[in-house]
mmCIF file of C-alpha atoms in Angstrom:
data_model
loop_
_atom_site.group_PDB
_atom_site.id
_atom_site.type_symbol
_atom_site.label_atom_id
_atom_site.label_comp_id
_atom_site.label_asym_id
_atom_site.label_seq_id
_atom_site.Cartn_x
_atom_site.Cartn_y
_atom_site.Cartn_z
ATOM 1 C CA MET A 9 9.266 -10.542 61.852
ATOM 2 C CA ARG A 10 9.152 -13.506 59.585
ATOM 3 C CA GLY A 11 6.163 -15.969 59.392
ATOM 4 C CA LYS A 12 3.714 -13.376 60.605
ATOM 5 C CA GLU A 13 2.639 -11.995 57.204
ATOM 6 C CA THR A 14 -1.045 -11.322 56.751
ATOM 7 C CA VAL A 15 -3.569 -11.078 53.863
ATOM 8 C CA ARG A 16 -3.515 -7.458 54.332
ATOM 9 C CA ASP A 17 0.329 -7.332 53.599
ATOM 10 C CA MET A 18 0.001 -9.361 50.632
ATOM 11 C CA VAL A 19 -2.643 -7.028 49.180
ATOM 12 C CA LEU A 20 -0.604 -3.953 49.921
ATOM 13 C CA SER A 21 2.362 -5.587 48.182
ATOM 14 C CA VAL A 22 0.252 -6.448 44.911
ATOM 15 C CA ALA A 23 -1.072 -2.814 45.058
ATOM 16 C CA ALA A 24 2.570 -1.312 45.225
ATOM 17 C CA ILE A 25 3.774 -3.627 42.340
ATOM 18 C CA GLY A 26 0.775 -2.632 40.266
ATOM 19 C CA ALA A 27 1.569 1.064 40.728
ATOM 20 C CA VAL A 28 5.060 0.795 39.759
ATOM 21 C CA ALA A 29 3.943 -1.361 36.556
ATOM 22 C CA ALA A 30 1.211 1.191 35.737
ATOM 23 C CA GLY A 31 3.761 4.136 36.003
ATOM 24 C CA ILE A 32 6.136 2.248 33.753
ATOM 25 C CA TYR A 33 3.416 1.627 31.154
ATOM 26 C CA VAL A 34 2.125 5.306 31.219
ATOM 27 C CA PHE A 35 5.616 7.107 31.367
ATOM 28 C CA ALA A 36 8.262 4.849 30.065
ATOM 29 C CA ILE A 37 6.776 3.009 27.223
ATOM 30 C CA PRO A 38 6.064 5.240 24.091
ATOM 31 C CA HIS A 39 2.548 5.220 22.590
ATOM 32 C CA ASP A 40 1.671 6.169 19.116
ATOM 33 C CA ASP A 41 -1.675 8.159 19.654
ATOM 34 C CA SER A 42 -2.075 9.122 15.929
ATOM 35 C CA LYS A 43 -5.092 7.981 13.983
ATOM 36 C CA ASN A 44 -3.096 5.911 11.388
ATOM 37 C CA PRO A 45 0.299 4.612 12.574
ATOM 38 C CA LEU A 46 1.315 3.942 8.832
ATOM 39 C CA LYS A 47 4.528 5.786 8.079
ATOM 40 C CA THR A 48 5.068 7.681 4.821
ATOM 41 C CA VAL A 49 7.866 6.318 2.706
ATOM 42 C CA ASP A 50 10.121 8.262 0.220
ATOM 43 C CA TYR A 51 10.060 5.957 -2.874
ATOM 44 C CA ARG A 52 12.542 8.072 -4.997
ATOM 45 C CA VAL A 53 15.497 5.779 -4.598
ATOM 46 C CA GLU A 54 13.542 2.653 -5.237
ATOM 47 C CA LEU A 55 11.959 4.212 -8.259
ATOM 48 C CA ILE A 56 15.319 5.213 -9.672
ATOM 49 C CA THR A 57 16.533 1.708 -9.059
ATOM 50 C CA ALA A 58 13.631 -0.102 -10.547
ATOM 51 C CA ARG A 59 13.666 2.107 -13.594
ATOM 52 C CA ARG A 60 17.437 1.117 -14.105
ATOM 53 C CA ALA A 61 16.651 -2.557 -13.671
ATOM 54 C CA ALA A 62 13.207 -3.187 -15.083
ATOM 55 C CA PRO A 63 12.602 -4.419 -18.608
ATOM 56 C CA TYR A 64 9.672 -2.099 -18.805
ATOM 57 C CA PRO A 65 9.004 1.579 -18.403
ATOM 58 C CA VAL A 66 8.265 1.782 -14.470
ATOM 59 C CA ALA A 67 5.251 4.071 -13.734
ATOM 60 C CA ALA A 68 4.928 6.381 -10.673
ATOM 61 C CA PRO A 69 2.960 9.545 -10.040
ATOM 62 C CA LYS A 70 4.687 12.822 -11.538
ATOM 63 C CA PRO A 71 5.881 14.962 -8.477
ATOM 64 C CA GLY A 72 2.919 17.184 -7.531
ATOM 65 C CA SER A 73 0.455 15.463 -9.703
ATOM 66 C CA LEU A 74 -1.770 13.980 -6.778
ATOM 67 C CA PRO A 75 -4.093 16.101 -4.761
ATOM 68 C CA LYS A 76 -2.712 17.168 -1.336
ATOM 69 C CA GLY A 77 -2.935 14.496 1.491
ATOM 70 C CA TRP A 78 -2.025 11.421 -0.649
ATOM 71 C CA ARG A 79 0.948 9.655 0.994
ATOM 72 C CA ALA A 80 3.080 6.818 -0.141
ATOM 73 C CA THR A 81 3.034 3.991 2.405
ATOM 74 C CA SER A 82 4.986 1.046 0.683
ATOM 75 C CA VAL A 83 7.287 0.310 -2.163
ATOM 76 C CA THR A 84 8.902 -2.719 -3.562
ATOM 77 C CA TYR A 85 10.660 -3.891 -6.761
ATOM 78 C CA GLY A 86 11.681 -7.544 -7.321
ATOM 79 C CA PRO A 87 10.622 -11.004 -8.582
ATOM 80 C CA VAL A 88 6.890 -11.666 -8.876
ATOM 81 C CA GLN A 89 5.542 -13.288 -5.542
ATOM 82 C CA SER A 90 3.313 -15.810 -7.205
ATOM 83 C CA SER A 91 3.652 -19.345 -8.224
ATOM 84 C CA GLN A 92 1.591 -18.935 -11.384
ATOM 85 C CA ALA A 93 3.754 -16.131 -12.836
ATOM 86 C CA GLU A 94 7.290 -15.300 -13.349
ATOM 87 C CA GLY A 95 8.844 -11.925 -13.992
ATOM 88 C CA THR A 96 9.561 -8.878 -12.053
ATOM 89 C CA ALA A 97 7.100 -6.674 -10.300
ATOM 90 C CA TRP A 98 6.865 -2.882 -9.216
ATOM 91 C CA HIS A 99 4.697 -2.053 -6.258
ATOM 92 C CA LEU A 100 3.841 1.406 -4.908
ATOM 93 C CA GLY A 101 1.213 1.762 -2.219
ATOM 94 C CA PHE A 102 -0.652 5.056 -1.241
ATOM 95 C CA LEU A 103 -3.208 6.152 1.208
ATOM 96 C CA THR A 104 -5.586 8.710 -0.059
ATOM 97 C CA PRO A 105 -6.886 11.734 2.204
ATOM 98 C CA LYS A 106 -9.891 9.723 2.915
ATOM 99 C CA GLU A 107 -7.652 6.721 4.084
ATOM 100 C CA ASP A 108 -8.465 4.520 1.203
ATOM 101 C CA TYR A 109 -5.729 2.384 -0.341
ATOM 102 C CA VAL A 110 -4.477 2.783 -3.905
ATOM 103 C CA ALA A 111 -1.627 0.813 -5.350
ATOM 104 C CA VAL A 112 0.290 0.985 -8.472
ATOM 105 C CA GLU A 113 1.245 -2.505 -9.653
ATOM 106 C CA GLN A 114 3.343 -3.411 -12.879
ATOM 107 C CA SER A 115 4.925 -6.526 -14.148
ATOM 108 C CA ASP A 116 6.239 -8.357 -17.147
ATOM 109 C CA ALA A 117 4.725 -11.414 -15.763
ATOM 110 C CA LYS A 118 1.773 -13.328 -17.472
ATOM 111 C CA ALA A 119 -1.045 -10.834 -17.277
ATOM 112 C CA GLY A 120 -4.002 -13.015 -16.218
ATOM 113 C CA PRO A 121 -2.466 -14.647 -13.043
ATOM 114 C CA TYR A 122 -0.618 -11.300 -12.108
ATOM 115 C CA ILE A 123 -3.852 -9.290 -12.423
ATOM 116 C CA ALA A 124 -5.837 -11.790 -10.492
ATOM 117 C CA ASP A 125 -3.261 -11.659 -7.691
ATOM 118 C CA VAL A 126 -2.769 -7.830 -7.344
ATOM 119 C CA THR A 127 -6.542 -7.233 -7.586
ATOM 120 C CA GLN A 128 -7.585 -9.808 -4.950
ATOM 121 C CA GLN A 129 -9.404 -11.755 -7.673
ATOM 122 C CA ALA A 130 -11.453 -8.800 -9.213
ATOM 123 C CA LYS A 131 -13.326 -9.655 -12.322
ATOM 124 C CA LYS A 132 -12.870 -7.907 -15.728
ATOM 125 C CA THR A 133 -15.881 -5.645 -16.796
ATOM 126 C CA ASP A 134 -16.892 -4.556 -20.215
ATOM 127 C CA LYS A 135 -16.232 -0.986 -19.151
ATOM 128 C CA LYS A 136 -13.197 0.841 -20.541
ATOM 129 C CA GLN A 137 -11.922 4.430 -20.129
ATOM 130 C CA ARG A 138 -9.435 6.499 -21.679
ATOM 131 C CA ILE A 139 -6.881 8.352 -19.377
ATOM 132 C CA ASP A 140 -4.264 10.538 -21.099
ATOM 133 C CA GLY A 141 -4.818 8.717 -24.257
ATOM 134 C CA LYS A 142 -4.261 5.192 -22.924
ATOM 135 C CA GLU A 143 -7.039 2.668 -22.605
ATOM 136 C CA TRP A 144 -7.760 1.207 -19.222
ATOM 137 C CA VAL A 145 -10.201 -1.625 -18.463
ATOM 138 C CA ARG A 146 -12.128 -1.585 -15.155
ATOM 139 C CA TYR A 147 -12.125 -4.591 -12.905
ATOM 140 C CA GLU A 148 -14.551 -4.909 -9.967
ATOM 141 C CA GLY A 149 -14.190 -7.178 -6.945
ATOM 142 C CA ASP A 150 -15.293 -7.875 -3.396
ATOM 143 C CA LYS A 151 -12.212 -6.294 -1.877
ATOM 144 C CA TYR A 152 -10.489 -4.237 -4.504
ATOM 145 C CA ASP A 153 -11.349 -2.597 -7.690
ATOM 146 C CA ALA A 154 -8.949 -1.763 -10.372
ATOM 147 C CA LEU A 155 -8.035 -0.216 -13.618
ATOM 148 C CA VAL A 156 -5.887 -2.244 -15.959
ATOM 149 C CA SER A 157 -3.702 -1.334 -18.830
ATOM 150 C CA ALA A 158 -2.046 -4.254 -20.776
ATOM 151 C CA GLU A 159 0.684 -3.387 -23.222
ATOM 152 C CA PRO A 160 3.251 -5.506 -24.977
ATOM 153 C CA GLY A 161 5.722 -6.488 -22.268
ATOM 154 C CA VAL A 162 3.975 -4.923 -19.323
ATOM 155 C CA THR A 163 0.688 -4.783 -17.355
ATOM 156 C CA THR A 164 0.090 -1.822 -15.198
ATOM 157 C CA VAL A 165 -2.630 -2.153 -12.675
ATOM 158 C CA VAL A 166 -4.042 0.714 -10.450
ATOM 159 C CA THR A 167 -5.945 -1.111 -7.745
ATOM 160 C CA GLY A 168 -7.220 -0.800 -4.215
ATOM 161 C CA THR A 169 -10.247 0.114 -1.940
ATOM 162 C CA ALA A 170 -10.557 3.585 -3.290
ATOM 163 C CA SER A 171 -13.241 4.596 -5.572
ATOM 164 C CA PHE A 172 -12.935 4.480 -9.344
ATOM 165 C CA GLY A 173 -12.629 8.316 -9.193
ATOM 166 C CA GLN A 174 -9.535 7.904 -7.007
ATOM 167 C CA LEU A 175 -8.092 5.205 -9.108
ATOM 168 C CA THR A 176 -8.579 7.451 -12.068
ATOM 169 C CA GLU A 177 -6.629 10.230 -10.504
ATOM 170 C CA MET A 178 -3.758 7.893 -9.738
ATOM 171 C CA ALA A 179 -3.768 6.562 -13.316
ATOM 172 C CA ALA A 180 -3.813 10.106 -14.634
ATOM 173 C CA ALA A 181 -0.857 11.035 -12.563
ATOM 174 C CA LEU A 182 1.390 8.131 -13.601
ATOM 175 C CA ASN A 183 4.674 9.065 -15.417
ATOM 176 C CA THR A 184 7.174 6.550 -16.970
ATOM 177 C CA GLU A 185 9.852 9.104 -17.857
ATOM 178 C CA LYS A 186 13.199 8.669 -16.242
ATOM 179 C CA GLY A 187 14.590 11.636 -14.346
#
């Protein structure tokens, strides 16, 4: 009978609609219950492409050289994304087993602006360390720390939220050999 609806009928209708919506949310919409939703990436194709195109030797970890649990989460190669520097840039990002971020950044752009950009404005220190015969300069910052190796034609930066121990692990794992 129309026109005789009560408040009770309205409450029952809203409850029925809510139950259907809750069922759809729980059973029909996928939920990612994992601790960290970042997906692991396979960077082999991008590495091969970058090594063919880059005017410098592109660095990436040798297969099996990082401890178990490190996973690649991002990879790019292309023009430098900065208004202060021109050139090409290689980026390879990782999460450590402790969920810290480590990135390998390389470019033929002007070193100063490039380093400031990829290290989130970390400052150069007087501390240097030798890793596999190469000298790396430590940078310390509020957000990221870094190890920087500047050579003619290329600047390599290992940076992130990880400890200097983990940054050193990554720097020691780097390989620039094709193939």
